[in-house]
Coordinates of C-alpha atoms and ligand atoms in Angstrom, one line a residue:
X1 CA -21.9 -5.3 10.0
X2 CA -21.6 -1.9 8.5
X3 CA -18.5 0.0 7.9
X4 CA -17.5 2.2 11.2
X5 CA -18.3 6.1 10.7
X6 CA -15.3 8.0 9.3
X7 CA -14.4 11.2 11.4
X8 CA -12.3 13.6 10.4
X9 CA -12.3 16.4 13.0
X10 CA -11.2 16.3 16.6
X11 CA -14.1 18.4 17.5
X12 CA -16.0 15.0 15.8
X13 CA -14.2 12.7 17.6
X14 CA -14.7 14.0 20.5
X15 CA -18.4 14.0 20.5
X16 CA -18.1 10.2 20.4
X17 CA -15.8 9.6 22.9
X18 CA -17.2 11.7 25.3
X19 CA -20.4 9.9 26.2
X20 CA -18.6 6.8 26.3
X21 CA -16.3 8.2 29.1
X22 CA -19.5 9.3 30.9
X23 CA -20.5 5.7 30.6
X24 CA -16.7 4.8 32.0
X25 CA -16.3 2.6 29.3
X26 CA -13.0 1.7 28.1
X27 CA -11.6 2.8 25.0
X28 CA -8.9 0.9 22.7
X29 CA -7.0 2.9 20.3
X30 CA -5.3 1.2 17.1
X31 CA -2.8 3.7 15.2
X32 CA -2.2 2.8 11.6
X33 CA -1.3 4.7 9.0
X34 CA -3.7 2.7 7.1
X35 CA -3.6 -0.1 3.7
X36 CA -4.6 -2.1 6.5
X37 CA -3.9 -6.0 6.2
X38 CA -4.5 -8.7 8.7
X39 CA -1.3 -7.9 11.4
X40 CA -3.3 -4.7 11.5
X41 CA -6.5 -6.5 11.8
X42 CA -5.2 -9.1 14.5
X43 CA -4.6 -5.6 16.9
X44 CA -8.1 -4.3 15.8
X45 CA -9.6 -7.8 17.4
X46 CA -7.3 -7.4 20.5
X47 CA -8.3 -3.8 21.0
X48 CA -12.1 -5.6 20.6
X49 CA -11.5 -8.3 23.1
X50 CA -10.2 -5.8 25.4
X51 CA -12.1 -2.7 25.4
X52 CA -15.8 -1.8 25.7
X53 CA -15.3 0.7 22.3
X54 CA -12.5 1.0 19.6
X55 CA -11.2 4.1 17.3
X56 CA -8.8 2.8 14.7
X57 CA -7.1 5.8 13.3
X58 CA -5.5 6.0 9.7
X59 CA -2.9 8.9 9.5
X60 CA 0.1 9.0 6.8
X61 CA 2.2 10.8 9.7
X62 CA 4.6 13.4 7.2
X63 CA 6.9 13.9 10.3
X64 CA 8.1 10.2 10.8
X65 CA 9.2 9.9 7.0
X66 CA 12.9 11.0 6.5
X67 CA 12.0 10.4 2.7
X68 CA 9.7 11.9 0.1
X69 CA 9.4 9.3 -2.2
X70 CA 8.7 7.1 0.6
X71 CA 6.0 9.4 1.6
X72 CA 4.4 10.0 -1.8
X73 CA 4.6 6.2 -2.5
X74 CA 2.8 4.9 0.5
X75 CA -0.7 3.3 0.0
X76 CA -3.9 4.9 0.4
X77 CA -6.9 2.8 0.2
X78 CA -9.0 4.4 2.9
X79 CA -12.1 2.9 1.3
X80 CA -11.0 -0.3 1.4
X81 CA -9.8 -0.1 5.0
X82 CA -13.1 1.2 5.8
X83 CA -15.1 -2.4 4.3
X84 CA -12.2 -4.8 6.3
X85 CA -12.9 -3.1 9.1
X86 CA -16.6 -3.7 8.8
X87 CA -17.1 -7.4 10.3
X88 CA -15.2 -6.4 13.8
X89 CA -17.8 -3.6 14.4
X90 CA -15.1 -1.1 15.5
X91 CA -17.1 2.4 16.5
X92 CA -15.0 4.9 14.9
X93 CA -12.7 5.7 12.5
X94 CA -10.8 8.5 13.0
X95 CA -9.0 10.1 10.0
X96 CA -7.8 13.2 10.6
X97 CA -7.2 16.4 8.4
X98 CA -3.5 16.9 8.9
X99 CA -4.2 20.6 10.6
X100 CA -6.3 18.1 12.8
X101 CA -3.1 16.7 13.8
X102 CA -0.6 19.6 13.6
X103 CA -2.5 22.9 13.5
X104 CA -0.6 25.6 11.9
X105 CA 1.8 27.1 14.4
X106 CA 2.6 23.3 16.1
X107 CA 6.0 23.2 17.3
X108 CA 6.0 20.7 19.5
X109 CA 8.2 17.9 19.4
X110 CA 8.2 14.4 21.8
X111 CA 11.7 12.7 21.8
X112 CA 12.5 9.6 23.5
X113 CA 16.3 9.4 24.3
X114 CA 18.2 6.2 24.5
X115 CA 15.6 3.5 23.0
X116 CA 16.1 6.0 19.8
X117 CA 20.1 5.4 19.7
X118 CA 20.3 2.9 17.8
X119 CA 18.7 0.5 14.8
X120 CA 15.9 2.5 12.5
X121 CA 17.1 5.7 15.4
X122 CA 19.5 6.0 13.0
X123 CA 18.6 5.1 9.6
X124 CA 16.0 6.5 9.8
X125 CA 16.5 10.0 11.8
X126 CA 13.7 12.1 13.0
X127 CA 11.6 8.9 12.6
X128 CA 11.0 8.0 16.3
X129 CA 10.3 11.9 17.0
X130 CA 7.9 11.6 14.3
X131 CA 6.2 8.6 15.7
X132 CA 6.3 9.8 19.6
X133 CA 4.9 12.9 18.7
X134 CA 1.6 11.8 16.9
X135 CA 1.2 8.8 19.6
X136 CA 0.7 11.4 21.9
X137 CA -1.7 13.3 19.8
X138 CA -3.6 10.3 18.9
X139 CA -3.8 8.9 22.6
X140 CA -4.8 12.7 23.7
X141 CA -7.1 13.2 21.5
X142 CA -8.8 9.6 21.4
X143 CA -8.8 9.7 25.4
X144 CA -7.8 5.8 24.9
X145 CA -7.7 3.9 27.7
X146 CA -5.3 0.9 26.0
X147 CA -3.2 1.1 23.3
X148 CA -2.2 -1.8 20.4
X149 CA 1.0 -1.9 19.1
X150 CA 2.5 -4.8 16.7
X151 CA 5.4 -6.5 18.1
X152 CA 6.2 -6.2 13.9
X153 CA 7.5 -2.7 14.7
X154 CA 9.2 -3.6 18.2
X155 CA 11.5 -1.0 18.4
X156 CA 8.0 1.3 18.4
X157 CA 6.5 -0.8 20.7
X158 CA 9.4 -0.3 23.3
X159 CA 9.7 3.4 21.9
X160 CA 5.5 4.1 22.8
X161 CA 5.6 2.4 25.9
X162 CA 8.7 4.4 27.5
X163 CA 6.9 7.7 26.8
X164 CA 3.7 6.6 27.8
X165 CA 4.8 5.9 31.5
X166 CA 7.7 8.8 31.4
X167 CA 4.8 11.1 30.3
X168 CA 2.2 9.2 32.7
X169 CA -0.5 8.9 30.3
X170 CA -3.1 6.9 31.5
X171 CA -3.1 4.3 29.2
X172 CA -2.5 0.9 28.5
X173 CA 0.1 0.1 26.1
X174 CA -0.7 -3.8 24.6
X175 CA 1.9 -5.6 22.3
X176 CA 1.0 -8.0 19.9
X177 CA 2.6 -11.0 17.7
X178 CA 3.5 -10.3 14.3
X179 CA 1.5 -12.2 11.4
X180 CA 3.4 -13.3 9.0
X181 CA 2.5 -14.5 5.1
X182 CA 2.1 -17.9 4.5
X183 CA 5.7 -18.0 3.8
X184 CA 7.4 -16.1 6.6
X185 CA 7.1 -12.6 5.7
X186 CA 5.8 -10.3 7.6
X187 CA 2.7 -8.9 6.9
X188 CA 3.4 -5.1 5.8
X189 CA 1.8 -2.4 4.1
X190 CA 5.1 -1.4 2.1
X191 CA 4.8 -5.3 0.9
X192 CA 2.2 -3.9 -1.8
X193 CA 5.0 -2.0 -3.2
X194 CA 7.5 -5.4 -4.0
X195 CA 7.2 -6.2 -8.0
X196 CA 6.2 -10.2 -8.1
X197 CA 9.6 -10.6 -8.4
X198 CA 10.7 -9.0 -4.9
X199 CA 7.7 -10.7 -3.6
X200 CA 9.0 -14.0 -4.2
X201 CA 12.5 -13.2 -2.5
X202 CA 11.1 -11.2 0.3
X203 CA 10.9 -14.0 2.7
X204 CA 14.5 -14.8 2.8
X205 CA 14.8 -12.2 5.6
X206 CA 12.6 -14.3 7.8
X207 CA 13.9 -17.5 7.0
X208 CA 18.0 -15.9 7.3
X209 CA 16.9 -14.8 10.6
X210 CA 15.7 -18.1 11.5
X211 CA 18.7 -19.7 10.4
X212 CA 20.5 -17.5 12.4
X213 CA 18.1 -17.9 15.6
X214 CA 18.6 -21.3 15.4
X215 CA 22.5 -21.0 15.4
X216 CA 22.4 -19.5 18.4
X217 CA 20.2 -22.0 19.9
X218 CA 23.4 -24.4 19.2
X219 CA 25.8 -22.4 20.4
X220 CA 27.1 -20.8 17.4
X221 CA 28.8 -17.6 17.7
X222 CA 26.7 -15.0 16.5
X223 CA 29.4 -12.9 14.3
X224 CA 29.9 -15.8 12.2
X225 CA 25.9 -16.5 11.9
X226 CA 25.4 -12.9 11.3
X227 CA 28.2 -12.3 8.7
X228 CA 26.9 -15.3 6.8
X229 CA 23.6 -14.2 7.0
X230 CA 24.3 -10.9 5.5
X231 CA 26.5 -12.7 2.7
X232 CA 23.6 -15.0 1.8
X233 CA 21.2 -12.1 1.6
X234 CA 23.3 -9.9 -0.6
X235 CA 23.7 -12.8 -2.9
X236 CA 20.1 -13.6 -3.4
X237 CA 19.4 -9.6 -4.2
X238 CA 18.9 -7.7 -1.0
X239 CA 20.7 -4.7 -2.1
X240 CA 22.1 -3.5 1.5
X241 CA 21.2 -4.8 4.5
X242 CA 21.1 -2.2 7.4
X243 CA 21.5 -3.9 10.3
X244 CA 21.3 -7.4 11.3
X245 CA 21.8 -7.5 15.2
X246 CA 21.1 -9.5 18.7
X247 CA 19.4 -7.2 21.2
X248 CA 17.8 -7.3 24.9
X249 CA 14.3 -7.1 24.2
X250 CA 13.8 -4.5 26.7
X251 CA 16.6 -2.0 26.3
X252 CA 17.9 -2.8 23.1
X253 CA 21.3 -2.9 23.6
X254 CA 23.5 -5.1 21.5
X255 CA 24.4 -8.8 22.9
X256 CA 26.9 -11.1 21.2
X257 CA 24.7 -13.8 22.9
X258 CA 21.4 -14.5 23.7
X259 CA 22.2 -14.2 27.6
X260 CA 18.4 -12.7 28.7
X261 CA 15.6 -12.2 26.7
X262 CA 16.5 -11.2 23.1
X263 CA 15.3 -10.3 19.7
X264 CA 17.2 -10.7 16.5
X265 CA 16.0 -7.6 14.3
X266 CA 17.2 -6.7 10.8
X267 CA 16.1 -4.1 8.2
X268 CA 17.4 -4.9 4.6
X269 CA 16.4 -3.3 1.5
X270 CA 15.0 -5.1 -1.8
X271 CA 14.4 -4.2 -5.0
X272 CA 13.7 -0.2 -3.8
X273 CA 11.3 -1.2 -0.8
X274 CA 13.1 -1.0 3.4
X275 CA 11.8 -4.5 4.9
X276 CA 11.8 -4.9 8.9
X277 CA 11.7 -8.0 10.9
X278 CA 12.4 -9.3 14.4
X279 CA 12.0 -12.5 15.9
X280 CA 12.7 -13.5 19.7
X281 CA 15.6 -15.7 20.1
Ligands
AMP1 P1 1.6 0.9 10.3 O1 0.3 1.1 9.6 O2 2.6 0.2 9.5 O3 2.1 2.1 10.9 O4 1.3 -0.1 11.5 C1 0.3 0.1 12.4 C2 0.3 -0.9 13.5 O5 0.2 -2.2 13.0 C3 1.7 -0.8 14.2 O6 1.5 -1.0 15.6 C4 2.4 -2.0 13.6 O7 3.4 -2.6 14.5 C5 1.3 -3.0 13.4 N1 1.6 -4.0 12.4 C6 2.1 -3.8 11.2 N2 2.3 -4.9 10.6 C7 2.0 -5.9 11.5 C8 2.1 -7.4 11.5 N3 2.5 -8.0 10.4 N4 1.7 -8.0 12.5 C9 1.2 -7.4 13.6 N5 1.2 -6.0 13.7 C10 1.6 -5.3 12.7

């Protein structure tokens, strides 16, 4: 199959999606902010299995980086995207212009309270408002009918699907598994950024969290299994880890058990480059 087209004006995007509303076809949205790899991929073939048409979008959001360098480092291979996305025969690709996105005089800002409180909330402020305020863009201006979100970034996926409904947007907001490296990791664009070195340490975040899911499963307190954790990781070269907590899955609020559905998520930094994971316990 051929490469979808590449639109880079609303007024472009648009003239696609319009017709296919006519036709009241559905319409699956994928937001990425591109260097796509196969956990991206995996929510490109959902969105196919799903929905009669699919826009994959590929914007480097400025407003959900607190951080420059993080900004200026991120990976652009749009060309590249373009040919992976080729053999799912997605019908656009929508790449917006940034005044696409945020025309000059935009001042609008969409803040979800609560869900933001706490984890990358705060290490990472303005990040959430950043990401809620281009989801609603995108889903605007796409006119999706469903939405796919990696479980990857769960704190997003809990953070896109409270505004949807609090904003009633008609759309469908879809969750989906993470896909991990052979090796645990977590398939991530910022992975391109770990020296070989890094690379080869990198799963230990999966595997610690595993250790410590498992501890729970026994009964372990999870303070101990936590601080121990944390120690381990610090002593094979994660220079600080953020957070290592036990959450409800649908809240977020801390547990010091898993006593209802919960997720163990942690955010640790090696070698220069923020890693985020979460597994359900
Ligand atoms: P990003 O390009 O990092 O903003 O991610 C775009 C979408 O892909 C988000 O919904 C992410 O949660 C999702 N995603 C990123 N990595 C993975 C992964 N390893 N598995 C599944 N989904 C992922």
């Amino acid at each position: 199959m051929t490469p979808p087209p590449i639109l880079r004006t609303l007024a472009d995007l648009r003239g696609k999606t319009r017709s296919w509303h006519d036709a009241h076809e559905t319409i699956g949205v994928v937001p990425t902010m591109g260097a796509l790899h196969d956990g991206h991929l995996s929510l490109v073939q959902a969105a196919k299995d799903r929905c009669d048409r699919v826009i994959v979008t590929i914007f480097v959001n400025p407003k959900q980086f607190n951080n420059a360098q993080d900004l200026a480092n991120y990976p652009r291979t749009e060309q590249d995207d373009a040919r992976k996305l080729a053999r799912f025969g997605v019908d656009a690709l929508y790449v917006p212009d940034p005044d696409q996105v945020y025309p000059s005089g935009f001042a609008t800002t969409v803040s979800v309270a609560g869900l933001t409180d706490v984890m990358d909330g705060i290490h990472r402020p303005g990040h959430f408002d950043g990401v809620a305020t281009v989801c609603t863009k995108l889903f605007t201006q796409t006119t999706a009918t469903d939405a796919f979100f990696g479980e990857k970034d769960f704190q997003q996926l809990q953070v896109v699907t409270r505004l949807a409904r609090d904003l009633d947007l008609q759309i469908t907001i879809h969750g989906c598994p993470t896909i991990r490296d052979i090796d645990g990791l977590a398939l991530s664009s910022r992975n391109l950024l770990l020296s070989d070195r890094a690379r080869t340490l990198a799963p230990r975040l999966f595997e610690e969290m595993e250790t410590v899911a498992s501890g729970l499963n026994a009964g372990q307190p999870f303070g101990e299994l936590q601080r121990a954790a944390i120690d381990r990781l610090e002593k094979t070269g994660f220079t600080k880890v953020e957070y290592l907590d036990l959450r409800a899955a649908d809240d977020l609020h801390l547990l010091d058990a898993p006593t209802r559905p919960a997720r163990l998520f942690a955010a640790a930094w090696l070698a220069g480059v923020r890693l985020i994971d979460n597994i359900a316990v």
